[in-house]
Amino acid sequence: MKTNTLKPVNAVAYTRVSTQDQADSGLGIEAQRAAIEGWAKRTGVTIVAWFTDEGVSGSVPVAERPAGSLALMAVKRGAQLVVAKRDRLGRDSLDVQMVERELNKRGARLVSAAGEGTDRKSTRLNSSHSSVSRMPS
């Protein structure tokens, strides 16, 4: 009889606050970290690295942020990039989708500790964010 042994799942955690005041208070980062740690404990995932951008707007593409770019590079095949909420990754849903697509191509996945848009069956954003309207010709 075969024993079903699952490989442990590792995750890279990413946190971000938009203003220096939020960064200085530490409350935004602490709350995000607590949410991610709680998610990791509930799901049995090991956080292998933490990356934080302080005072960086969500309108700046992830790949152009100091810690965001490092977080993306740190995610390996089979791993996950976890954020407290998807808006910590970015305000531009297209940018978030592109990050998600790149991770999927590498055999990794994007996960929100809050659970939005990251069910196991599909990691795509809900249809209201992923639909494209055609302009009349």
mmCIF file of N, CA, C and O in Angstrom, residues 87-121:
data_model
loop_
_atom_site.group_PDB
_atom_site.id
_atom_site.type_symbol
_atom_site.label_atom_id
_atom_site.label_comp_id
_atom_site.label_asym_id
_atom_site.label_seq_id
_atom_site.Cartn_x
_atom_site.Cartn_y
_atom_site.Cartn_z
ATOM 1 N N ASP A 87 -5.418 43.733 -2.278
ATOM 2 C CA ASP A 87 -5.084 45.137 -2.542
ATOM 3 C C ASP A 87 -3.696 45.511 -2.035
ATOM 4 O O ASP A 87 -3.141 46.527 -2.414
ATOM 5 N N ARG A 88 -3.098 44.675 -1.188
ATOM 6 C CA ARG A 88 -1.723 44.928 -0.753
ATOM 7 C C ARG A 88 -0.752 44.647 -1.893
ATOM 8 O O ARG A 88 0.333 45.203 -1.948
ATOM 9 N N LEU A 89 -1.160 43.795 -2.827
ATOM 10 C CA LEU A 89 -0.334 43.513 -3.991
ATOM 11 C C LEU A 89 -0.448 44.640 -5.002
ATOM 12 O O LEU A 89 0.522 45.003 -5.647
ATOM 13 N N GLY A 90 -1.647 45.205 -5.127
ATOM 14 C CA GLY A 90 -1.810 46.316 -6.058
ATOM 15 C C GLY A 90 -3.247 46.765 -6.185
ATOM 16 O O GLY A 90 -4.170 45.996 -5.929
ATOM 17 N N ARG A 91 -3.394 48.014 -6.573
ATOM 18 C CA ARG A 91 -4.720 48.583 -6.790
ATOM 19 C C ARG A 91 -5.210 48.341 -8.209
ATOM 20 O O ARG A 91 -6.390 48.368 -8.474
ATOM 21 N N ASP A 92 -4.278 48.110 -9.125
ATOM 22 C CA ASP A 92 -4.616 47.894 -10.529
ATOM 23 C C ASP A 92 -4.871 46.397 -10.736
ATOM 24 O O ASP A 92 -3.944 45.588 -10.670
ATOM 25 N N SER A 93 -6.126 46.040 -10.965
ATOM 26 C CA SER A 93 -6.466 44.617 -11.082
ATOM 27 C C SER A 93 -5.745 43.945 -12.248
ATOM 28 O O SER A 93 -5.415 42.762 -12.172
ATOM 29 N N LEU A 94 -5.440 44.689 -13.308
ATOM 30 C CA LEU A 94 -4.700 44.109 -14.429
ATOM 31 C C LEU A 94 -3.279 43.753 -14.003
ATOM 32 O O LEU A 94 -2.776 42.679 -14.344
ATOM 33 N N ASP A 95 -2.637 44.625 -13.228
ATOM 34 C CA ASP A 95 -1.294 44.332 -12.732
ATOM 35 C C ASP A 95 -1.315 43.094 -11.835
ATOM 36 O O ASP A 95 -0.454 42.219 -11.939
ATOM 37 N N VAL A 96 -2.300 43.007 -10.975
ATOM 38 C CA VAL A 96 -2.424 41.845 -10.079
ATOM 39 C C VAL A 96 -2.639 40.575 -10.901
ATOM 40 O O VAL A 96 -2.026 39.539 -10.632
ATOM 41 N N GLN A 97 -3.471 40.661 -11.935
ATOM 42 C CA GLN A 97 -3.699 39.501 -12.798
ATOM 43 C C GLN A 97 -2.426 39.088 -13.521
ATOM 44 O O GLN A 97 -2.161 37.892 -13.678
ATOM 45 N N MET A 98 -1.630 40.057 -13.944
ATOM 46 C CA MET A 98 -0.377 39.729 -14.632
ATOM 47 C C MET A 98 0.604 39.040 -13.674
ATOM 48 O O MET A 98 1.281 38.091 -14.063
ATOM 49 N N VAL A 99 0.658 39.504 -12.441
ATOM 50 C CA VAL A 99 1.506 38.845 -11.432
ATOM 51 C C VAL A 99 1.023 37.419 -11.222
ATOM 52 O O VAL A 99 1.808 36.471 -11.208
ATOM 53 N N GLU A 100 -0.280 37.279 -11.066
ATOM 54 C CA GLU A 100 -0.872 35.957 -10.857
ATOM 55 C C GLU A 100 -0.562 35.022 -12.031
ATOM 56 O O GLU A 100 -0.189 33.863 -11.845
ATOM 57 N N ARG A 101 -0.671 35.549 -13.234
ATOM 58 C CA ARG A 101 -0.399 34.751 -14.431
ATOM 59 C C ARG A 101 1.069 34.319 -14.467
ATOM 60 O O ARG A 101 1.379 33.168 -14.774
ATOM 61 N N GLU A 102 1.972 35.242 -14.152
ATOM 62 C CA GLU A 102 3.395 34.915 -14.139
ATOM 63 C C GLU A 102 3.700 33.842 -13.097
ATOM 64 O O GLU A 102 4.454 32.906 -13.354
ATOM 65 N N LEU A 103 3.109 33.966 -11.923
ATOM 66 C CA LEU A 103 3.308 32.958 -10.888
ATOM 67 C C LEU A 103 2.786 31.597 -11.351
ATOM 68 O O LEU A 103 3.449 30.575 -11.171
ATOM 69 N N ASN A 104 1.604 31.589 -11.948
ATOM 70 C CA ASN A 104 1.023 30.335 -12.437
ATOM 71 C C ASN A 104 1.912 29.685 -13.487
ATOM 72 O O ASN A 104 2.073 28.461 -13.496
ATOM 73 N N LYS A 105 2.498 30.488 -14.379
ATOM 74 C CA LYS A 105 3.401 29.947 -15.395
ATOM 75 C C LYS A 105 4.609 29.268 -14.754
ATOM 76 O O LYS A 105 5.155 28.322 -15.311
ATOM 77 N N ARG A 106 5.021 29.749 -13.600
ATOM 78 C CA ARG A 106 6.166 29.180 -12.888
ATOM 79 C C ARG A 106 5.764 28.038 -11.963
ATOM 80 O O ARG A 106 6.589 27.528 -11.219
ATOM 81 N N GLY A 107 4.494 27.663 -11.972
ATOM 82 C CA GLY A 107 4.043 26.583 -11.105
ATOM 83 C C GLY A 107 3.843 27.021 -9.675
ATOM 84 O O GLY A 107 3.869 26.210 -8.754
ATOM 85 N N ALA A 108 3.637 28.310 -9.481
ATOM 86 C CA ALA A 108 3.402 28.876 -8.153
ATOM 87 C C ALA A 108 2.009 29.496 -8.152
ATOM 88 O O ALA A 108 1.324 29.499 -9.170
ATOM 89 N N ARG A 109 1.608 30.037 -6.998
ATOM 90 C CA ARG A 109 0.288 30.647 -6.969
ATOM 91 C C ARG A 109 0.226 31.813 -6.008
ATOM 92 O O ARG A 109 1.007 31.909 -5.073
ATOM 93 N N LEU A 110 -0.718 32.696 -6.274
ATOM 94 C CA LEU A 110 -0.993 33.854 -5.436
ATOM 95 C C LEU A 110 -2.116 33.496 -4.478
ATOM 96 O O LEU A 110 -3.129 32.929 -4.889
ATOM 97 N N VAL A 111 -1.936 33.830 -3.203
ATOM 98 C CA VAL A 111 -2.937 33.533 -2.195
ATOM 99 C C VAL A 111 -3.170 34.767 -1.339
ATOM 100 O O VAL A 111 -2.221 35.456 -0.963
ATOM 101 N N SER A 112 -4.435 35.019 -1.044
ATOM 102 C CA SER A 112 -4.800 36.069 -0.113
ATOM 103 C C SER A 112 -5.168 35.419 1.217
ATOM 104 O O SER A 112 -5.997 34.512 1.255
ATOM 105 N N ALA A 113 -4.570 35.882 2.302
ATOM 106 C CA ALA A 113 -4.915 35.338 3.619
ATOM 107 C C ALA A 113 -6.383 35.589 3.935
ATOM 108 O O ALA A 113 -7.006 34.810 4.651
ATOM 109 N N ALA A 114 -6.938 36.659 3.370
ATOM 110 C CA ALA A 114 -8.359 36.970 3.572
ATOM 111 C C ALA A 114 -9.256 36.089 2.705
ATOM 112 O O ALA A 114 -10.461 36.022 2.925
ATOM 113 N N GLY A 115 -8.664 35.400 1.716
ATOM 114 C CA GLY A 115 -9.410 34.452 0.903
ATOM 115 C C GLY A 115 -10.015 34.998 -0.366
ATOM 116 O O GLY A 115 -10.555 34.242 -1.155
ATOM 117 N N GLU A 116 -9.928 36.295 -0.616
ATOM 118 C CA GLU A 116 -10.607 36.808 -1.803
ATOM 119 C C GLU A 116 -9.879 36.428 -3.085
ATOM 120 O O GLU A 116 -8.678 36.607 -3.197
ATOM 121 N N GLY A 117 -10.642 35.803 -3.997
ATOM 122 C CA GLY A 117 -10.121 35.458 -5.313
ATOM 123 C C GLY A 117 -9.092 34.354 -5.351
ATOM 124 O O GLY A 117 -8.427 34.197 -6.352
ATOM 125 N N THR A 118 -8.959 33.570 -4.287
ATOM 126 C CA THR A 118 -7.895 32.563 -4.289
ATOM 127 C C THR A 118 -8.389 31.193 -3.867
ATOM 128 O O THR A 118 -7.747 30.513 -3.090
ATOM 129 N N ASP A 119 -9.537 30.767 -4.396
ATOM 130 C CA ASP A 119 -9.976 29.417 -4.046
ATOM 131 C C ASP A 119 -9.104 28.400 -4.765
ATOM 132 O O ASP A 119 -8.423 28.709 -5.719
ATOM 133 N N ARG A 120 -9.097 27.185 -4.294
ATOM 134 C CA ARG A 120 -8.208 26.143 -4.839
ATOM 135 C C ARG A 120 -8.568 25.749 -6.268
ATOM 136 O O ARG A 120 -7.716 25.324 -7.013
ATOM 137 N N LYS A 121 -9.825 25.866 -6.660
ATOM 138 C CA LYS A 121 -10.217 25.442 -7.997
ATOM 139 C C LYS A 121 -9.774 26.438 -9.060
ATOM 140 O O LYS A 121 -9.516 26.079 -10.184
#
